Amino acid sequence: MKYTEAQLLHQEELSESRKRIQKRKQRTRRLIQFGAIAEALLPGSDKLSRKNFKSSCLLCFPRQGAAISQREMRT
């Protein structure tokens, strides 16, 4: 069976779409797992606002060699 150029292009587009979906699912899973770890390490984090949660994370897990800026604490 011979495929037309349009069919081959469509198959390629579908393949790329499946790859993007798979990557997005992997990222979502990773974010959920990492978020669960962060919540477990920060008692009471389920009651914090997004801003306070981020500030707590920055204080508990500072980046190596980088000072926490006031801007990072606000966002």
PDB file of C-alpha atoms in Angstrom, residues 8-74:
ATOM      1  CA  LEU A   8       2.739  10.615   5.536  1.00  0.00           C
ATOM      2  CA  LEU A   9       2.747  14.192   6.785  1.00  0.00           C
ATOM      3  CA  HIS A  10      -0.311  13.503   8.920  1.00  0.00           C
ATOM      4  CA  GLN A  11       1.310  10.387  10.411  1.00  0.00           C
ATOM      5  CA  GLU A  12       4.398  12.426  11.276  1.00  0.00           C
ATOM      6  CA  GLU A  13       2.249  15.127  12.902  1.00  0.00           C
ATOM      7  CA  LEU A  14       0.415  12.500  14.951  1.00  0.00           C
ATOM      8  CA  SER A  15       3.710  10.994  16.074  1.00  0.00           C
ATOM      9  CA  GLU A  16       5.027  14.411  17.168  1.00  0.00           C
ATOM     10  CA  SER A  17       1.766  15.086  18.986  1.00  0.00           C
ATOM     11  CA  ARG A  18       2.032  11.783  20.882  1.00  0.00           C
ATOM     12  CA  LYS A  19       5.607  12.642  21.878  1.00  0.00           C
ATOM     13  CA  ARG A  20       4.546  16.085  23.182  1.00  0.00           C
ATOM     14  CA  ILE A  21       1.694  14.543  25.158  1.00  0.00           C
ATOM     15  CA  GLN A  22       4.018  11.936  26.668  1.00  0.00           C
ATOM     16  CA  LYS A  23       6.548  14.608  27.701  1.00  0.00           C
ATOM     17  CA  ARG A  24       3.782  16.719  29.248  1.00  0.00           C
ATOM     18  CA  LYS A  25       2.491  13.721  31.220  1.00  0.00           C
ATOM     19  CA  GLN A  26       6.000  12.937  32.462  1.00  0.00           C
ATOM     20  CA  ARG A  27       6.479  16.552  33.576  1.00  0.00           C
ATOM     21  CA  THR A  28       3.099  16.596  35.331  1.00  0.00           C
ATOM     22  CA  ARG A  29       3.946  13.401  37.190  1.00  0.00           C
ATOM     23  CA  ARG A  30       7.354  14.775  38.228  1.00  0.00           C
ATOM     24  CA  LEU A  31       5.829  18.052  39.452  1.00  0.00           C
ATOM     25  CA  ILE A  32       3.232  16.192  41.503  1.00  0.00           C
ATOM     26  CA  GLN A  33       5.868  13.926  43.045  1.00  0.00           C
ATOM     27  CA  PHE A  34       8.251  16.792  43.838  1.00  0.00           C
ATOM     28  CA  GLY A  35       5.399  18.887  45.226  1.00  0.00           C
ATOM     29  CA  ALA A  36       4.392  16.038  47.512  1.00  0.00           C
ATOM     30  CA  ILE A  37       7.961  15.783  48.798  1.00  0.00           C
ATOM     31  CA  ALA A  38       8.117  19.544  49.423  1.00  0.00           C
ATOM     32  CA  GLU A  39       4.796  19.455  51.293  1.00  0.00           C
ATOM     33  CA  ALA A  40       6.013  16.559  53.422  1.00  0.00           C
ATOM     34  CA  LEU A  41       9.162  18.485  54.364  1.00  0.00           C
ATOM     35  CA  LEU A  42       7.289  21.700  55.225  1.00  0.00           C
ATOM     36  CA  PRO A  43       4.797  21.028  58.036  1.00  0.00           C
ATOM     37  CA  GLY A  44       1.592  23.006  57.625  1.00  0.00           C
ATOM     38  CA  SER A  45       2.363  23.804  54.000  1.00  0.00           C
ATOM     39  CA  ASP A  46      -1.168  22.842  52.980  1.00  0.00           C
ATOM     40  CA  LYS A  47      -2.379  25.957  54.809  1.00  0.00           C
ATOM     41  CA  LEU A  48       0.155  28.361  53.246  1.00  0.00           C
ATOM     42  CA  SER A  49      -0.552  30.708  50.371  1.00  0.00           C
ATOM     43  CA  ARG A  50       1.441  30.188  47.196  1.00  0.00           C
ATOM     44  CA  LYS A  51       3.623  33.165  48.080  1.00  0.00           C
ATOM     45  CA  ASN A  52       4.349  31.934  51.625  1.00  0.00           C
ATOM     46  CA  PHE A  53       4.971  28.391  50.388  1.00  0.00           C
ATOM     47  CA  LYS A  54       7.548  29.669  47.909  1.00  0.00           C
ATOM     48  CA  SER A  55       9.217  31.838  50.564  1.00  0.00           C
ATOM     49  CA  SER A  56       9.420  28.862  52.916  1.00  0.00           C
ATOM     50  CA  CYS A  57      10.913  26.710  50.187  1.00  0.00           C
ATOM     51  CA  LEU A  58      13.521  29.341  49.365  1.00  0.00           C
ATOM     52  CA  LEU A  59      14.490  29.606  53.022  1.00  0.00           C
ATOM     53  CA  CYS A  60      14.664  25.846  53.540  1.00  0.00           C
ATOM     54  CA  PHE A  61      16.264  24.960  50.230  1.00  0.00           C
ATOM     55  CA  PRO A  62      18.518  27.837  49.178  1.00  0.00           C
ATOM     56  CA  ARG A  63      20.233  27.551  45.847  1.00  0.00           C
ATOM     57  CA  GLN A  64      23.944  26.846  46.089  1.00  0.00           C
ATOM     58  CA  GLY A  65      26.039  29.989  45.978  1.00  0.00           C
ATOM     59  CA  ALA A  66      23.072  32.297  45.507  1.00  0.00           C
ATOM     60  CA  ALA A  67      21.581  34.668  48.022  1.00  0.00           C
ATOM     61  CA  ILE A  68      17.812  34.852  48.149  1.00  0.00           C
ATOM     62  CA  SER A  69      16.751  38.176  46.726  1.00  0.00           C
ATOM     63  CA  GLN A  70      13.798  40.147  48.011  1.00  0.00           C
ATOM     64  CA  ARG A  71      12.269  39.837  44.536  1.00  0.00           C
ATOM     65  CA  GLU A  72      12.293  36.023  44.780  1.00  0.00           C
ATOM     66  CA  MET A  73      10.655  36.200  48.178  1.00  0.00           C
ATOM     67  CA  ARG A  74       7.789  38.337  46.810  1.00  0.00           C
TER      68      ARG A  74
END
